[in-house]
Amino acid sequence: MKMEEMSLSGLDNSKLEAIAQEIYADLVEDSCLGFCFEVHRAVKCGYFFLDDTDPDSMKDFEIVDQPGLDIFGQVFNQWKSKECVCPNCSRSIAASRFAPHLEKCLGMGRNSSRIANRRIANSNSMNKSESDQEDNDDINDNDWSYGSEKKDWELKVTLPFILLSYTAKKRKSDKNPNSPRRSKSLKHKNGELSNSDPFKYNSSTGISYETLGPEELRSLLTTLMFLFQQCGVISEHTKKMCTRSLRCPQHTDEQRRAVRIYFLGPSAVLPEVESSLDNDSFDMTDSQALISRLQWDGSSDLSPSDSGSSKTSENQGWGLGTNSSESRKTKKKKSHLSLVGTASGLGSNKKKKPKPPAPPTPSIYDDIN
Amino acid sequence: MVVSKMNKDAQMRAAINQKLIETGERERLKELLRAKLIECGWKDQLKAHCKEEVIKEKGLEHVTVDDLVAEITPKGRALVPDSVKKELLQRIRTFLAQHASL
C-alpha cells in the first residue's frame, strides 16, 4: 500500500526533527493529563489534602542535612565506642563484643555448651574406657556425634598445635591477662590452662616433663599414642598431624621418623608397620621409660589431697601399649584417649577389654578439672 | 466516493505513530518520562501549584476536570526541565533513525 512504499529516508532532517518534537509534545501532554486526572480524583475522593500537616509537626520531622548525621538527625556510629557493663561478671565490654561475651559468660549459646561438653568428654574419657562412650554420647547431644570423631578432631587439630607451640622456645601468648581474648587463644587447650611456664626445651631429651601441668601432660600422652599408630607427619600448611595409617602413601617413613624424633627425642623409633597386630613387638623400652617417667612426674604434680587415691591409681598406669593394640584391631570406636589399663598389662590383652580391672578411681584429673 | 486527502506528511506521521505503538516504544517512552518527572520534582511542583492557585480559587467542591486541564497543562509543559526534554528527544530521534525505512 501506499504507506508501505513510503520511506523515512526520503525525508530530510528538519522534518524528522519536527516529527520528533511532535511526539515529545504528545508524550508530555499525556503526562499532564494523567496528572490532572489524579488530582481530580484525589479532590473528589477527599484525599487531596491528606499529606498536609500543621507547621509544628512539619518542623519536627524535617529532613536533617548536617555532616555527621543521618537524615533523622542521629549520629552514625554512636554505639560503636560505647561500653556496656556485663551484669554477670561486672566487666566493661565493648558494645559490639557484648553479645558474644554474654553468651560465654552466662554459659548459654551454642559455642559455650560445646566447649563445656568437650571438657566433660575429655575428663570422662580419661577415666572411663570405651564402653562408657555411650554415656559420653548421651551427655553430649550436640551437633557432633561424640566419640571417635571428636577425638580425632582433637588429635588432629589441637594436639599438634599444642605441641608445636610448646616446643617453640618462646611463648607469645601473654598479652593482657585480663582481656577476655586470652581465653580464646587458649580455648583449644581443653579448658582452662593456667599460664604455667611450660617447657625448657631440652635438646637431649626433647621435652622436660617436670614443668608440665596435668592438662598438658594428658595431651602430650595422647599425642604419643597417636604416634604409635598413625602416620603423624605434620602437614606444613595446616599444622596438623596426618591421621592416616602408618603406611600412608602421602608421607615417607623418613618423615614419620623425623616427627617422632622431634617429639620423643633422638632415640625414637618408628613403629614397625609390618608387625602383626601384636604391637608389643615394637620397641617398648623407649615408650615404657617414657611412660614410667610420666607416671611419676605426672603424679608429683598433683595436689597432695589426692595422694590417698592417687597412689593406688598410679599402678593402673597408662597402658599406652595396651590400648594401642586394641585400637589397632577395632579401628573406629576405640578411644585413643583412654589411658586406663595396667602398666603391667602391656601386651597381654589382645581382646577388647570392657572395663578396666578397677574402676578407674575417678582419676586424678577429675579433681583438677 | 470520499477521497481522504491525507498529504504525505500526515501519512508519514501516522505511520510513525503506528510503528511507535506497535513496537511498544511509546509505552516505554511514556514510562520513562513519568519516572523522570517525578524524580526531578516536577510532579510536586505542579501539585503545589494546584493547591495554591487552582483549588483555592475555585473552591474544593467545584473543581472540574476541564478546569484543571486548562490550568495545569500549560504550566506543566513549561515546568519540564531541559535535561528531561533533551533526553526524551534523543530517544525519539534514535527510534526514528532505527526505523528509517519502514
Coordinates of C-alpha atoms in Angstrom, one line a residue, chain A residues 50-281:
Chain A
L50 CA -4.2 14.5 53.3
D51 CA -0.4 14.9 53.4
D52 CA -0.5 18.4 54.8
T53 CA 0.3 18.7 58.4
D54 CA 0.5 21.7 60.7
P55 CA 3.7 23.6 60.7
D56 CA 4.8 22.4 64.1
S57 CA 4.9 18.8 63.1
M58 CA 6.5 19.7 59.8
K59 CA 9.4 21.2 61.7
D60 CA 9.8 18.2 63.9
F61 CA 10.3 15.8 61.0
E62 CA 12.2 18.0 58.8
I63 CA 15.0 16.4 56.9
V64 CA 18.3 16.9 58.6
D65 CA 21.2 17.8 56.3
Q66 CA 24.2 18.2 58.6
P67 CA 27.5 16.5 58.2
G68 CA 27.9 13.5 60.5
L69 CA 24.2 13.0 61.0
D70 CA 21.8 10.9 59.0
I71 CA 18.5 12.5 57.8
F72 CA 16.8 11.7 61.0
G73 CA 19.5 13.6 62.9
Q74 CA 21.0 10.5 64.5
V75 CA 24.8 10.1 64.9
F76 CA 26.2 7.4 62.8
N77 CA 28.4 5.1 64.9
Q78 CA 27.2 6.2 68.2
W79 CA 27.1 2.7 69.6
K80 CA 30.5 1.6 68.4
S81 CA 32.5 3.0 71.1
K82 CA 30.1 2.6 73.9
E83 CA 30.9 0.2 76.6
C84 CA 28.4 -1.9 78.5
V85 CA 28.8 -3.4 81.9
C86 CA 28.2 -7.1 81.9
P87 CA 25.6 -8.0 84.5
N88 CA 27.3 -11.3 85.2
C89 CA 30.9 -10.6 85.6
S90 CA 30.6 -6.8 86.0
R91 CA 33.2 -6.2 83.4
S92 CA 33.1 -3.4 80.9
I93 CA 32.8 -4.8 77.4
A94 CA 32.7 -3.0 74.1
A95 CA 29.2 -2.9 72.6
S96 CA 30.0 -4.8 69.5
R97 CA 31.6 -7.6 71.5
F98 CA 28.9 -7.7 74.2
A99 CA 26.7 -10.3 72.7
P100 CA 29.3 -13.0 72.2
H101 CA 30.8 -12.2 75.6
L102 CA 27.5 -12.6 77.3
E103 CA 26.9 -15.9 75.6
K104 CA 30.1 -17.2 77.0
C105 CA 29.8 -15.5 80.3
L106 CA 26.4 -17.0 81.1
G107 CA 27.3 -20.3 79.7
M108 CA 24.4 -20.3 77.2
G109 CA 24.5 -20.4 73.5
R110 CA 25.9 -23.0 71.2
N111 CA 29.6 -22.4 71.5
S112 CA 29.8 -22.4 75.2
S113 CA 27.9 -25.6 75.5
R114 CA 30.1 -27.1 73.0
I115 CA 33.2 -26.1 74.9
A116 CA 31.8 -27.3 78.1
N117 CA 30.7 -30.6 76.7
R118 CA 34.1 -31.1 75.2
R119 CA 35.7 -30.5 78.5
I120 CA 33.4 -33.0 80.2
A121 CA 34.0 -35.5 77.5
N122 CA 37.7 -35.1 77.9
S123 CA 37.7 -35.7 81.5
N124 CA 35.3 -38.6 81.1
S125 CA 37.4 -40.2 78.5
M126 CA 40.4 -40.0 80.8
N127 CA 38.5 -42.0 83.4
K128 CA 36.4 -44.4 81.5
S129 CA 37.0 -46.9 78.8
E130 CA 35.3 -47.4 75.6
S131 CA 32.2 -48.9 77.0
D132 CA 31.3 -45.7 78.5
Q133 CA 31.3 -44.0 75.3
E134 CA 27.6 -44.2 75.2
D135 CA 27.4 -42.1 78.3
N136 CA 29.5 -39.6 76.6
D137 CA 27.2 -39.6 73.7
D138 CA 24.2 -39.0 75.8
I139 CA 25.8 -36.2 77.6
N140 CA 26.9 -34.6 74.5
D141 CA 23.9 -34.4 72.3
N142 CA 25.2 -31.6 70.3
D143 CA 25.8 -31.3 66.6
W144 CA 28.7 -33.6 66.8
S145 CA 28.4 -37.2 67.5
Y146 CA 30.9 -37.5 70.2
G147 CA 33.2 -40.3 70.3
S148 CA 35.8 -41.1 67.8
E149 CA 35.1 -38.2 65.5
K150 CA 35.5 -35.7 68.2
K151 CA 38.7 -37.3 69.4
D152 CA 40.1 -37.5 66.0
W153 CA 39.4 -33.8 65.7
E154 CA 41.2 -33.1 68.9
L155 CA 44.1 -35.1 67.9
K156 CA 44.3 -33.7 64.5
V157 CA 43.8 -30.1 65.4
T158 CA 44.5 -29.3 69.0
L159 CA 47.4 -31.5 69.9
P160 CA 49.8 -30.8 67.1
F161 CA 49.1 -27.2 67.7
I162 CA 49.8 -27.5 71.4
L163 CA 52.9 -29.5 70.8
L164 CA 54.3 -27.3 68.2
S165 CA 53.7 -24.2 70.3
Y166 CA 55.2 -25.9 73.3
T167 CA 58.4 -26.8 71.5
A168 CA 59.0 -23.3 70.4
K169 CA 61.4 -21.5 72.6
K170 CA 59.4 -18.5 73.3
R171 CA 55.8 -18.1 74.1
K172 CA 54.0 -15.2 72.7
S173 CA 50.7 -15.6 74.5
D174 CA 51.0 -13.1 77.3
K175 CA 49.1 -10.0 76.2
N176 CA 46.6 -8.7 78.6
P177 CA 46.0 -11.2 81.2
N178 CA 42.6 -9.7 82.0
S179 CA 41.4 -9.4 78.5
P180 CA 38.7 -11.9 77.5
R181 CA 40.7 -12.7 74.4
R182 CA 43.1 -14.8 76.3
S183 CA 40.6 -17.4 76.9
K184 CA 40.0 -17.7 73.2
S185 CA 43.6 -18.4 72.3
L186 CA 43.8 -21.0 75.0
K187 CA 40.5 -22.5 74.3
H188 CA 41.8 -25.2 72.2
K189 CA 43.9 -26.4 75.0
N190 CA 41.0 -28.3 76.5
G191 CA 39.8 -25.9 79.1
E192 CA 41.4 -23.6 81.4
L193 CA 45.1 -23.6 81.2
S194 CA 46.9 -21.7 83.7
N195 CA 49.6 -19.7 82.2
S196 CA 52.1 -22.1 83.5
D197 CA 55.6 -21.7 82.4
P198 CA 55.9 -24.7 80.1
F199 CA 59.0 -26.2 78.8
K200 CA 62.5 -25.7 78.7
Y201 CA 63.4 -27.3 75.5
N202 CA 65.9 -29.8 76.4
S203 CA 67.8 -30.9 73.4
S204 CA 68.8 -34.2 74.7
T205 CA 65.5 -35.5 75.9
G206 CA 63.3 -33.3 73.8
I207 CA 60.9 -32.0 76.3
S208 CA 61.3 -31.8 80.0
Y209 CA 58.3 -33.0 81.7
E210 CA 58.7 -31.7 85.1
T211 CA 57.1 -28.4 84.5
L212 CA 54.1 -29.8 82.6
G213 CA 50.7 -29.3 84.1
P214 CA 48.2 -32.2 84.1
E215 CA 46.4 -30.9 81.1
E216 CA 49.5 -30.6 79.0
L217 CA 50.6 -33.9 80.2
R218 CA 47.5 -35.6 79.1
S219 CA 47.6 -34.0 75.7
L220 CA 51.2 -35.0 75.3
L221 CA 50.3 -38.5 76.1
T222 CA 47.6 -38.6 73.6
T223 CA 50.0 -37.5 71.0
L224 CA 52.3 -40.2 71.9
M225 CA 49.7 -42.8 71.5
F226 CA 48.9 -41.2 68.3
L227 CA 52.4 -41.6 67.1
F228 CA 52.4 -45.2 67.8
Q229 CA 49.6 -46.0 65.5
Q230 CA 49.3 -43.3 62.9
C231 CA 51.4 -41.5 60.4
G232 CA 51.7 -38.3 62.4
V233 CA 53.6 -36.3 59.9
I234 CA 52.7 -32.7 60.4
S235 CA 51.4 -31.0 57.3
E236 CA 53.1 -27.7 56.6
H237 CA 50.1 -25.6 55.7
T238 CA 47.6 -26.8 58.2
K239 CA 50.0 -27.8 61.0
K240 CA 48.0 -30.9 61.7
M241 CA 49.2 -34.4 62.1
C242 CA 48.4 -36.8 59.4
T243 CA 45.9 -39.3 60.7
R244 CA 46.3 -41.9 58.2
S245 CA 47.8 -45.2 59.0
L246 CA 51.5 -45.9 59.4
R247 CA 51.6 -46.9 55.8
C248 CA 50.1 -43.7 54.5
P249 CA 51.3 -43.1 51.0
Q250 CA 51.5 -39.4 51.2
H251 CA 54.4 -39.3 53.6
T252 CA 57.6 -41.2 53.7
D253 CA 59.0 -43.2 56.5
E254 CA 61.7 -40.7 56.8
Q255 CA 59.2 -38.0 57.6
R256 CA 57.5 -40.2 60.1
R257 CA 60.7 -40.9 61.8
A258 CA 61.6 -37.2 61.8
V259 CA 58.3 -36.4 63.5
R260 CA 58.9 -39.0 66.2
I261 CA 62.4 -37.9 66.8
Y262 CA 61.2 -34.4 67.1
F263 CA 58.7 -35.2 69.7
L264 CA 60.3 -38.1 71.5
G265 CA 63.9 -37.5 71.3
P266 CA 66.6 -39.0 69.1
S267 CA 66.1 -42.4 70.2
A268 CA 62.5 -42.7 69.0
V269 CA 61.9 -45.5 66.7
L270 CA 59.3 -45.7 64.0
P271 CA 56.8 -48.4 64.9
E272 CA 57.1 -51.4 62.7
V273 CA 54.4 -51.3 60.1
E274 CA 54.6 -54.9 59.1
S275 CA 54.2 -56.2 62.6
S276 CA 51.1 -58.1 63.2
L277 CA 48.6 -56.7 65.4
D278 CA 50.7 -57.6 68.3
N279 CA 52.2 -54.2 68.8
D280 CA 54.3 -55.4 71.6
S281 CA 56.9 -56.2 69.1

